[in-house]
Each structure stands twice: as structure tokens, then as C-alpha cells.
Amino acid sequence: MEGRSWEDLPFDCLALIFSKLGLEDLLLGVSLVCKSFHGASMDPECWKILDFEDLDFSTNSKFIPKFKHEYHINAAVSFNSLLKLCSARSHGCATKLSVPSTNYSPVLPGLFLASTKCPGLKALSLPTLLQQDDKKLPELIGNWKELETLELKWKPISFLRIAEAIGANCPKFAELRLCGVIERRDAKAIVKNLPRLKRLEMTSSFMRREDLVVILEGCRELQAVDVSRSGGFDGDDELLKPFSARIKDFVSLDCKHTTPSKKIEPSSQQTFTPAGSMDCVAQPDEKLKEEVQPSQKSIFRASLCRRDSTLDR
């Protein structure tokens, strides 16, 4: 008896296998093999995880030319245009969206699209955003009623409004991943709007011990906290030990109490330099001049300095 070929497998089996593949394999791999593979790869279950971070959108990308060739496209291909295609194939079933760093290109059109075409998102991961994208994000967050996890590679200027939107519209929200300068007002916003938070990650960030304590005291349902490689407090601080005993998974490795060169005030713009990388700046809304790539996170070791600009309250 001759063995069966892959293309003869039942549609459901093929769709289940293909649902484990990444977007590049779905777009340029199995969907181009044969008719049965193409049909199975169009199943909405294959498009529930829209992880664009593994796709190369750079000027030296090999993915973009190949995609344009296979799909006979002459127009420019961007994250926004690919998201339109992938969200259509998901038929509203997408549960996770990971937005890539797009070399200063706006991602707002794609986020607007996702807010309507992917209403069932449970997990959202965002890179450092351009000013115009940052300002509109709180308006979109409220459309994802099922949102449970949010990852912000760099704290947006609009973080306070984002926290408020999550608190008002996302009753199942349980996990926040955040990087940046965490101020007292950020800590208070987390406690006020996300009191039932289960998991919190603020690695490679800067925060005062007192501001971290505000969060740990206010979010009583926390089960996992990771503040590794952060500055502003010592990881083995005595005042943190009661929380490490209460919280099941509390990680504060390589945390150092760095002393700001000048007094930090809520109205100041904070600037500090990760080891081996360019300056990372928590930028004011009205004077956004440059963006920081998410990959530039590292151990924070330089001082904070005041700026004249004022962060939105």
C-alpha cells in the first residue's frame, strides 16, 4: 500500500499544522505549494496570531521583494498593507497582534484597521510610536474589549490615558509589559485603573523605590513582577522583601540605585543612557524629535537630567 502524500491529508489536519507557522511561511510558503495547501492556509485559524515582528520591513529586506514578486505587486509594501491582507484572512478571529518597528513609518492606519477588523484581540505588542500614533492610541485601546495583555516597548507619552482606557473598557486585562521612566503619576495610574493586574514586567526601566512600592501595595492581586536590570532602587532593598514574599514570582535581578544628577520632578523630561546604546528619551508630546528603537533597551547606568519641556499630565 502506497503512503499518502501531504496534500492528501484532511483539510482540518492541514489547517491545524499551518496554524503553528509564522506569517512569512503562511504568505510565501505553504500557500504557494499546491491547491490543497493553499486552501488550508486560508483557514481563519491560521491567522489568529499576527506577529509581524519576525518580518523584515527594512530597505535591505529580502522578504518584501519576494512578496511583491509572488503576489505580482508593483506598489510599496508596508506593515499597514500587510496587516490589511492578514486581518482579512483572519475573518475577525485574530487574538494577538505584534507590531514591528517600522523605521519611523506611521503604524496608525494599521492600528485603526485592527481596531475594527480584529475586535477580539487578547494580546497587543507595540514598538516605540511616532507622535501622531502615540496621541491616538488611547482612543483605539477601548475597542479591544477582550484585551488581556499589553506590551509597550517604550512608555508612550499617552500612557496615563491608555491606562484609563484599559480600566474603563477591558475587564479581562491581566498583564502589562512596560519599559521607560516610571514616575509617581504612572504608578498611581496603574493602581487606579489596573488594580486587578496579575502580571507586571518593567525590566530595563527607571523608577524610584517609592514609586514601585505604590504599585506593589496598590495592585494586591499581582502574581508575577519582573523589574530586572532597572535603575532607581536596589534589588535587595529591605523594603521590597515583604512584597517578594507575598508575590509568587518576584524578580529584581541586577537592579541598581542610580543617583540622578539633578532632582527629578513630575514636570521634567527624563533622559538617561543605556549601556552601549544611544540616548533614550521620554519625549514630550509637543516636541517629539526622534524615536528610540525597542532593541536599544539595556541596563540603565547614566543619570537623569531635567529638560524644559513638560510631559502631558
mmCIF file of C-alpha atoms in Angstrom:
data_model
loop_
_atom_site.group_PDB
_atom_site.id
_atom_site.type_symbol
_atom_site.label_atom_id
_atom_site.label_comp_id
_atom_site.label_asym_id
_atom_site.label_seq_id
_atom_site.Cartn_x
_atom_site.Cartn_y
_atom_site.Cartn_z
ATOM 1 C CA MET A 1 0.000 0.000 0.000
ATOM 2 C CA GLU A 2 1.453 3.313 -1.071
ATOM 3 C CA GLY A 3 1.852 6.035 1.528
ATOM 4 C CA ARG A 4 -0.368 9.111 1.370
ATOM 5 C CA SER A 5 1.130 12.421 0.328
ATOM 6 C CA TRP A 6 0.904 15.557 2.454
ATOM 7 C CA GLU A 7 -1.565 17.238 0.107
ATOM 8 C CA ASP A 8 -3.982 14.337 0.637
ATOM 9 C CA LEU A 9 -4.296 14.996 4.369
ATOM 10 C CA PRO A 10 -7.727 16.160 5.555
ATOM 11 C CA PHE A 11 -8.314 19.900 5.388
ATOM 12 C CA ASP A 12 -8.664 20.210 9.178
ATOM 13 C CA CYS A 13 -5.344 18.456 9.785
ATOM 14 C CA LEU A 14 -3.507 20.704 7.365
ATOM 15 C CA ALA A 15 -5.112 23.820 8.851
ATOM 16 C CA LEU A 16 -4.093 22.729 12.354
ATOM 17 C CA ILE A 17 -0.487 22.203 11.242
ATOM 18 C CA PHE A 18 -0.357 25.501 9.364
ATOM 19 C CA SER A 19 -1.756 27.395 12.335
ATOM 20 C CA LYS A 20 1.613 26.807 14.031
ATOM 21 C CA LEU A 21 3.511 28.640 11.284
ATOM 22 C CA GLY A 22 4.627 32.259 11.229
ATOM 23 C CA LEU A 23 3.353 34.876 8.806
ATOM 24 C CA GLU A 24 6.248 34.561 6.349
ATOM 25 C CA ASP A 25 5.692 30.823 5.972
ATOM 26 C CA LEU A 26 1.969 31.371 5.529
ATOM 27 C CA LEU A 27 2.402 34.146 2.984
ATOM 28 C CA LEU A 28 5.347 32.812 0.982
ATOM 29 C CA GLY A 29 5.493 29.149 1.917
ATOM 30 C CA VAL A 30 2.659 26.677 2.237
ATOM 31 C CA SER A 31 0.079 28.876 0.499
ATOM 32 C CA LEU A 32 2.108 28.640 -2.738
ATOM 33 C CA VAL A 33 2.810 24.882 -2.714
ATOM 34 C CA CYS A 34 -0.395 23.398 -4.112
ATOM 35 C CA LYS A 35 -4.148 23.905 -4.229
ATOM 36 C CA SER A 36 -4.908 21.876 -1.082
ATOM 37 C CA PHE A 37 -2.177 23.621 0.915
ATOM 38 C CA HIS A 38 -3.407 27.000 -0.274
ATOM 39 C CA GLY A 39 -6.962 26.208 0.736
ATOM 40 C CA ALA A 40 -5.959 25.008 4.188
ATOM 41 C CA SER A 41 -3.712 28.036 4.741
ATOM 42 C CA MET A 42 -6.723 30.307 4.168
ATOM 43 C CA ASP A 43 -8.471 28.897 7.229
ATOM 44 C CA PRO A 44 -9.020 31.745 9.764
ATOM 45 C CA GLU A 45 -7.408 29.602 12.485
ATOM 46 C CA CYS A 46 -4.076 30.064 10.692
ATOM 47 C CA TRP A 47 -4.325 33.843 11.084
ATOM 48 C CA LYS A 48 -5.147 34.178 14.767
ATOM 49 C CA ILE A 49 -1.566 35.119 15.677
ATOM 50 C CA LEU A 50 -0.487 38.158 13.651
ATOM 51 C CA ASP A 51 3.154 38.514 14.675
ATOM 52 C CA PHE A 52 4.778 40.995 12.307
ATOM 53 C CA GLU A 53 7.939 41.377 14.392
ATOM 54 C CA ASP A 54 9.601 38.494 12.552
ATOM 55 C CA LEU A 55 9.072 40.146 9.151
ATOM 56 C CA ASP A 56 11.789 42.370 7.716
ATOM 57 C CA PHE A 57 10.488 45.778 6.594
ATOM 58 C CA SER A 58 13.949 47.354 6.232
ATOM 59 C CA THR A 59 15.364 48.749 2.996
ATOM 60 C CA ASN A 60 17.550 45.641 2.672
ATOM 61 C CA SER A 61 14.638 43.276 3.188
ATOM 62 C CA LYS A 62 14.589 40.049 1.210
ATOM 63 C CA PHE A 63 11.020 39.371 2.249
ATOM 64 C CA ILE A 64 9.460 42.427 0.557
ATOM 65 C CA PRO A 65 10.851 41.805 -2.981
ATOM 66 C CA LYS A 66 9.864 38.145 -2.807
ATOM 67 C CA PHE A 67 6.375 39.012 -1.602
ATOM 68 C CA LYS A 68 5.893 41.557 -4.407
ATOM 69 C CA HIS A 69 7.101 39.019 -6.963
ATOM 70 C CA GLU A 70 4.872 36.164 -5.784
ATOM 71 C CA TYR A 71 1.775 38.354 -5.465
ATOM 72 C CA HIS A 72 2.504 40.403 -8.620
ATOM 73 C CA ILE A 73 2.511 43.712 -6.752
ATOM 74 C CA ASN A 74 4.199 46.873 -8.017
ATOM 75 C CA ALA A 75 3.096 49.187 -5.213
ATOM 76 C CA ALA A 76 5.035 49.656 -1.996
ATOM 77 C CA VAL A 77 4.510 47.006 0.683
ATOM 78 C CA SER A 78 4.316 48.142 4.297
ATOM 79 C CA PHE A 79 3.190 46.880 7.661
ATOM 80 C CA ASN A 80 -0.156 48.632 7.157
ATOM 81 C CA SER A 81 -0.811 46.993 3.782
ATOM 82 C CA LEU A 82 0.213 43.544 5.020
ATOM 83 C CA LEU A 83 -1.952 43.890 8.110
ATOM 84 C CA LYS A 84 -4.901 44.648 5.838
ATOM 85 C CA LEU A 85 -4.297 41.388 3.971
ATOM 86 C CA CYS A 86 -3.702 39.264 7.067
ATOM 87 C CA SER A 87 -6.621 40.687 9.032
ATOM 88 C CA ALA A 88 -8.914 39.958 6.089
ATOM 89 C CA ARG A 89 -7.758 36.340 6.100
ATOM 90 C CA SER A 90 -8.363 36.100 9.839
ATOM 91 C CA HIS A 91 -12.042 36.997 9.362
ATOM 92 C CA GLY A 92 -12.108 38.667 12.774
ATOM 93 C CA CYS A 93 -10.541 35.699 14.574
ATOM 94 C CA ALA A 94 -7.157 37.288 15.349
ATOM 95 C CA THR A 95 -6.299 37.168 19.054
ATOM 96 C CA LYS A 96 -2.728 38.519 19.041
ATOM 97 C CA LEU A 97 -1.090 41.387 17.170
ATOM 98 C CA SER A 98 2.606 42.226 17.379
ATOM 99 C CA VAL A 99 3.514 45.455 15.598
ATOM 100 C CA PRO A 100 7.107 45.725 14.317
ATOM 101 C CA SER A 101 9.467 48.660 14.491
ATOM 102 C CA THR A 102 8.949 50.293 11.100
ATOM 103 C CA ASN A 103 11.861 52.741 10.854
ATOM 104 C CA TYR A 104 9.830 55.802 11.764
ATOM 105 C CA SER A 105 6.913 54.955 9.475
ATOM 106 C CA PRO A 106 3.454 55.553 10.977
ATOM 107 C CA VAL A 107 1.526 52.488 12.075
ATOM 108 C CA LEU A 108 -1.688 54.326 12.956
ATOM 109 C CA PRO A 109 -3.564 53.257 9.784
ATOM 110 C CA GLY A 110 -2.873 49.644 10.661
ATOM 111 C CA LEU A 111 -3.945 50.117 14.266
ATOM 112 C CA PHE A 112 -7.182 51.777 13.152
ATOM 113 C CA LEU A 113 -7.816 48.816 10.858
ATOM 114 C CA ALA A 114 -7.046 46.313 13.607
ATOM 115 C CA SER A 115 -9.433 48.076 16.000
ATOM 116 C CA THR A 116 -12.320 47.248 13.648
ATOM 117 C CA LYS A 117 -11.199 44.097 11.822
ATOM 118 C CA CYS A 118 -9.622 42.393 14.855
ATOM 119 C CA PRO A 119 -12.069 43.180 17.682
ATOM 120 C CA GLY A 120 -11.214 40.003 19.582
ATOM 121 C CA LEU A 121 -7.559 40.813 20.253
ATOM 122 C CA LYS A 122 -6.357 39.456 23.582
ATOM 123 C CA ALA A 123 -2.691 40.438 23.273
ATOM 124 C CA LEU A 124 -1.129 43.540 21.723
ATOM 125 C CA SER A 125 2.573 44.366 21.424
ATOM 126 C CA LEU A 126 3.681 47.825 20.277
ATOM 127 C CA PRO A 127 7.080 49.344 19.433
ATOM 128 C CA THR A 128 8.159 52.896 20.143
ATOM 129 C CA LEU A 129 5.492 55.031 18.492
ATOM 130 C CA LEU A 130 5.656 58.188 16.450
ATOM 131 C CA GLN A 131 3.993 61.247 17.940
ATOM 132 C CA GLN A 132 0.845 61.085 15.802
ATOM 133 C CA ASP A 133 0.393 57.377 16.527
ATOM 134 C CA ASP A 134 1.035 57.824 20.245
ATOM 135 C CA LYS A 135 -1.639 60.512 20.643
ATOM 136 C CA LYS A 136 -4.378 58.398 19.039
ATOM 137 C CA LEU A 137 -3.618 55.104 20.778
ATOM 138 C CA PRO A 138 -5.880 55.652 23.845
ATOM 139 C CA GLU A 139 -8.859 56.069 21.523
ATOM 140 C CA LEU A 140 -8.210 52.695 19.942
ATOM 141 C CA ILE A 141 -7.459 50.686 23.077
ATOM 142 C CA GLY A 142 -11.083 50.864 24.171
ATOM 143 C CA ASN A 143 -12.183 48.962 21.046
ATOM 144 C CA TRP A 144 -10.413 45.797 22.175
ATOM 145 C CA LYS A 145 -12.825 44.700 24.885
ATOM 146 C CA GLU A 146 -11.169 41.278 25.209
ATOM 147 C CA LEU A 147 -7.645 42.648 25.695
ATOM 148 C CA GLU A 148 -5.722 40.787 28.394
ATOM 149 C CA THR A 149 -2.074 41.616 27.666
ATOM 150 C CA LEU A 150 -0.369 44.815 26.513
ATOM 151 C CA GLU A 151 3.345 45.173 25.784
ATOM 152 C CA LEU A 152 4.779 48.663 25.303
ATOM 153 C CA LYS A 153 8.412 48.523 24.191
ATOM 154 C CA TRP A 154 8.786 52.153 25.307
ATOM 155 C CA LYS A 155 6.373 54.043 27.552
ATOM 156 C CA PRO A 156 4.117 56.189 25.352
ATOM 157 C CA ILE A 157 3.539 59.833 26.139
ATOM 158 C CA SER A 158 -0.153 58.996 26.356
ATOM 159 C CA PHE A 159 0.365 56.222 28.925
ATOM 160 C CA LEU A 160 -1.916 57.805 31.528
ATOM 161 C CA ARG A 161 -4.812 57.897 29.075
ATOM 162 C CA ILE A 162 -4.003 54.379 27.871
ATOM 163 C CA ALA A 163 -4.250 53.063 31.431
ATOM 164 C CA GLU A 164 -7.557 54.866 31.862
ATOM 165 C CA ALA A 165 -8.923 53.419 28.601
ATOM 166 C CA ILE A 166 -7.923 49.898 29.637
ATOM 167 C CA GLY A 167 -9.529 50.305 33.045
ATOM 168 C CA ALA A 168 -12.776 51.509 31.506
ATOM 169 C CA ASN A 169 -13.065 49.042 28.617
ATOM 170 C CA CYS A 170 -11.003 45.898 29.192
ATOM 171 C CA PRO A 171 -12.390 43.934 32.181
ATOM 172 C CA LYS A 172 -10.188 40.877 31.498
ATOM 173 C CA PHE A 173 -6.913 42.809 31.394
ATOM 174 C CA ALA A 174 -4.269 40.998 33.453
ATOM 175 C CA GLU A 175 -0.753 41.635 32.120
ATOM 176 C CA LEU A 176 1.262 44.790 31.423
ATOM 177 C CA ARG A 177 4.793 44.906 29.991
ATOM 178 C CA LEU A 178 6.316 48.346 30.063
ATOM 179 C CA CYS A 179 9.732 49.942 29.613
ATOM 180 C CA GLY A 180 10.795 53.501 30.329
ATOM 181 C CA VAL A 181 10.884 56.090 33.093
ATOM 182 C CA ILE A 182 8.128 55.144 35.543
ATOM 183 C CA GLU A 183 7.060 58.219 37.506
ATOM 184 C CA ARG A 184 4.769 58.551 40.514
ATOM 185 C CA ARG A 185 1.820 59.511 38.333
ATOM 186 C CA ASP A 186 2.393 56.402 36.192
ATOM 187 C CA ALA A 187 2.397 54.244 39.313
ATOM 188 C CA LYS A 188 -0.814 55.860 40.540
ATOM 189 C CA ALA A 189 -2.454 55.385 37.131
ATOM 190 C CA ILE A 190 -1.613 51.675 37.190
ATOM 191 C CA VAL A 191 -3.052 51.283 40.681
ATOM 192 C CA LYS A 192 -6.179 53.309 39.916
ATOM 193 C CA ASN A 193 -7.038 51.773 36.542
ATOM 194 C CA LEU A 194 -5.477 48.293 36.747
ATOM 195 C CA PRO A 195 -5.982 47.235 40.372
ATOM 196 C CA ARG A 196 -6.598 43.595 39.394
ATOM 197 C CA LEU A 197 -3.376 43.265 37.429
ATOM 198 C CA LYS A 198 -1.887 39.763 37.677
ATOM 199 C CA ARG A 199 1.453 40.141 35.882
ATOM 200 C CA LEU A 200 3.684 43.194 35.568
ATOM 201 C CA GLU A 201 7.002 43.471 33.731
ATOM 202 C CA MET A 202 9.054 46.682 33.846
ATOM 203 C CA THR A 203 12.524 45.418 33.016
ATOM 204 C CA SER A 204 15.339 47.767 31.969
ATOM 205 C CA SER A 205 13.376 50.752 33.251
ATOM 206 C CA PHE A 206 13.971 53.535 35.763
ATOM 207 C CA MET A 207 11.748 54.068 38.798
ATOM 208 C CA ARG A 208 12.178 55.183 42.373
ATOM 209 C CA ARG A 209 11.731 52.583 45.054
ATOM 210 C CA GLU A 210 8.830 54.617 46.468
ATOM 211 C CA ASP A 211 7.004 54.556 43.121
ATOM 212 C CA LEU A 212 7.494 50.814 42.771
ATOM 213 C CA VAL A 213 6.100 50.356 46.270
ATOM 214 C CA VAL A 214 2.997 52.339 45.287
ATOM 215 C CA ILE A 215 2.287 49.761 42.585
ATOM 216 C CA LEU A 216 3.086 46.731 44.723
ATOM 217 C CA GLU A 217 0.865 47.984 47.545
ATOM 218 C CA GLY A 218 -1.997 49.043 45.295
ATOM 219 C CA CYS A 219 -2.204 46.021 42.984
ATOM 220 C CA ARG A 220 -2.932 43.345 45.559
ATOM 221 C CA GLU A 221 -3.629 40.572 43.024
ATOM 222 C CA LEU A 222 -0.172 40.605 41.442
ATOM 223 C CA GLN A 223 1.229 37.118 40.994
ATOM 224 C CA ALA A 224 4.342 37.903 38.942
ATOM 225 C CA VAL A 225 6.541 41.019 38.882
ATOM 226 C CA ASP A 226 9.793 41.424 36.946
ATOM 227 C CA VAL A 227 11.797 44.641 37.335
ATOM 228 C CA SER A 228 15.191 43.175 36.466
ATOM 229 C CA ARG A 229 18.011 45.365 35.179
ATOM 230 C CA SER A 230 16.256 48.539 36.276
ATOM 231 C CA GLY A 231 17.660 51.652 37.927
ATOM 232 C CA GLY A 232 16.474 53.836 40.776
ATOM 233 C CA PHE A 233 16.456 51.239 43.559
ATOM 234 C CA ASP A 234 18.427 48.278 44.845
ATOM 235 C CA GLY A 235 17.000 44.874 44.046
ATOM 236 C CA ASP A 236 17.723 43.599 47.554
ATOM 237 C CA ASP A 237 16.245 46.635 49.321
ATOM 238 C CA GLU A 238 14.794 45.667 52.696
ATOM 239 C CA LEU A 239 11.531 47.490 51.974
ATOM 240 C CA LEU A 240 10.918 45.235 48.977
ATOM 241 C CA LYS A 241 11.315 41.938 50.820
ATOM 242 C CA PRO A 242 7.731 41.812 52.157
ATOM 243 C CA PHE A 243 6.470 42.102 48.583
ATOM 244 C CA SER A 244 8.836 39.442 47.276
ATOM 245 C CA ALA A 245 7.460 37.152 49.967
ATOM 246 C CA ARG A 246 3.833 37.939 49.090
ATOM 247 C CA ILE A 247 4.145 37.864 45.307
ATOM 248 C CA LYS A 248 4.690 34.345 43.979
ATOM 249 C CA ASP A 249 7.181 35.317 41.271
ATOM 250 C CA PHE A 250 9.083 38.496 42.138
ATOM 251 C CA VAL A 251 12.289 39.150 40.157
ATOM 252 C CA SER A 252 14.588 42.126 40.735
ATOM 253 C CA LEU A 253 17.959 40.940 39.438
ATOM 254 C CA ASP A 254 20.713 43.458 38.615
ATOM 255 C CA CYS A 255 18.777 46.465 39.889
ATOM 256 C CA LYS A 256 20.960 49.387 40.972
ATOM 257 C CA HIS A 257 20.165 52.526 42.883
ATOM 258 C CA THR A 258 21.446 55.192 40.490
ATOM 259 C CA THR A 259 21.536 58.755 41.771
ATOM 260 C CA PRO A 260 20.079 61.406 39.447
ATOM 261 C CA SER A 261 22.406 64.279 38.693
ATOM 262 C CA LYS A 262 19.533 66.655 39.392
ATOM 263 C CA LYS A 263 16.308 66.398 41.294
ATOM 264 C CA ILE A 264 13.560 64.745 39.260
ATOM 265 C CA GLU A 265 10.224 66.498 39.214
ATOM 266 C CA PRO A 266 6.958 65.320 37.640
ATOM 267 C CA SER A 267 7.112 68.151 35.108
ATOM 268 C CA SER A 268 10.600 67.287 33.886
ATOM 269 C CA GLN A 269 11.609 65.274 30.868
ATOM 270 C CA GLN A 270 13.852 62.402 31.843
ATOM 271 C CA THR A 271 16.869 61.389 29.798
ATOM 272 C CA PHE A 272 19.212 58.509 30.504
ATOM 273 C CA THR A 273 21.591 56.340 28.544
ATOM 274 C CA PRO A 274 21.509 52.532 28.415
ATOM 275 C CA ALA A 275 24.938 50.928 28.387
ATOM 276 C CA GLY A 276 26.255 50.637 24.865
ATOM 277 C CA SER A 277 23.372 52.438 23.165
ATOM 278 C CA MET A 278 22.130 55.866 22.144
ATOM 279 C CA ASP A 279 20.225 58.191 24.458
ATOM 280 C CA CYS A 280 16.713 57.074 25.349
ATOM 281 C CA VAL A 281 14.371 59.967 25.958
ATOM 282 C CA ALA A 282 10.914 60.073 27.455
ATOM 283 C CA GLN A 283 9.781 62.662 24.958
ATOM 284 C CA PRO A 284 7.183 65.417 25.500
ATOM 285 C CA ASP A 285 4.157 65.250 23.262
ATOM 286 C CA GLU A 286 4.692 68.630 21.643
ATOM 287 C CA LYS A 287 8.410 68.237 20.966
ATOM 288 C CA LEU A 288 8.856 64.700 19.741
ATOM 289 C CA LYS A 289 12.026 64.865 17.684
ATOM 290 C CA GLU A 290 13.305 61.330 17.431
ATOM 291 C CA GLU A 291 12.267 57.775 18.155
ATOM 292 C CA VAL A 292 14.192 55.108 20.053
ATOM 293 C CA GLN A 293 14.329 51.594 18.673
ATOM 294 C CA PRO A 294 12.949 48.975 21.121
ATOM 295 C CA SER A 295 16.050 46.845 20.697
ATOM 296 C CA GLN A 296 18.098 49.544 22.417
ATOM 297 C CA LYS A 297 16.881 48.579 25.871
ATOM 298 C CA SER A 298 19.749 47.682 28.180
ATOM 299 C CA ILE A 299 20.978 48.185 31.727
ATOM 300 C CA PHE A 300 20.394 51.802 32.599
ATOM 301 C CA ARG A 301 23.502 53.348 34.036
ATOM 302 C CA ALA A 302 23.557 57.071 33.310
ATOM 303 C CA SER A 303 21.974 59.926 35.182
ATOM 304 C CA LEU A 304 18.633 61.654 34.726
ATOM 305 C CA CYS A 305 18.543 65.298 33.792
ATOM 306 C CA ARG A 306 15.835 67.902 33.694
ATOM 307 C CA ARG A 307 14.537 69.399 30.484
ATOM 308 C CA ASP A 308 12.413 72.472 29.825
ATOM 309 C CA SER A 309 9.642 70.536 28.117
ATOM 310 C CA THR A 310 6.641 69.301 30.054
ATOM 311 C CA LEU A 311 5.056 65.864 29.844
ATOM 312 C CA ASP A 312 1.297 65.645 29.433
ATOM 313 C CA ARG A 313 -0.452 65.127 32.715
#
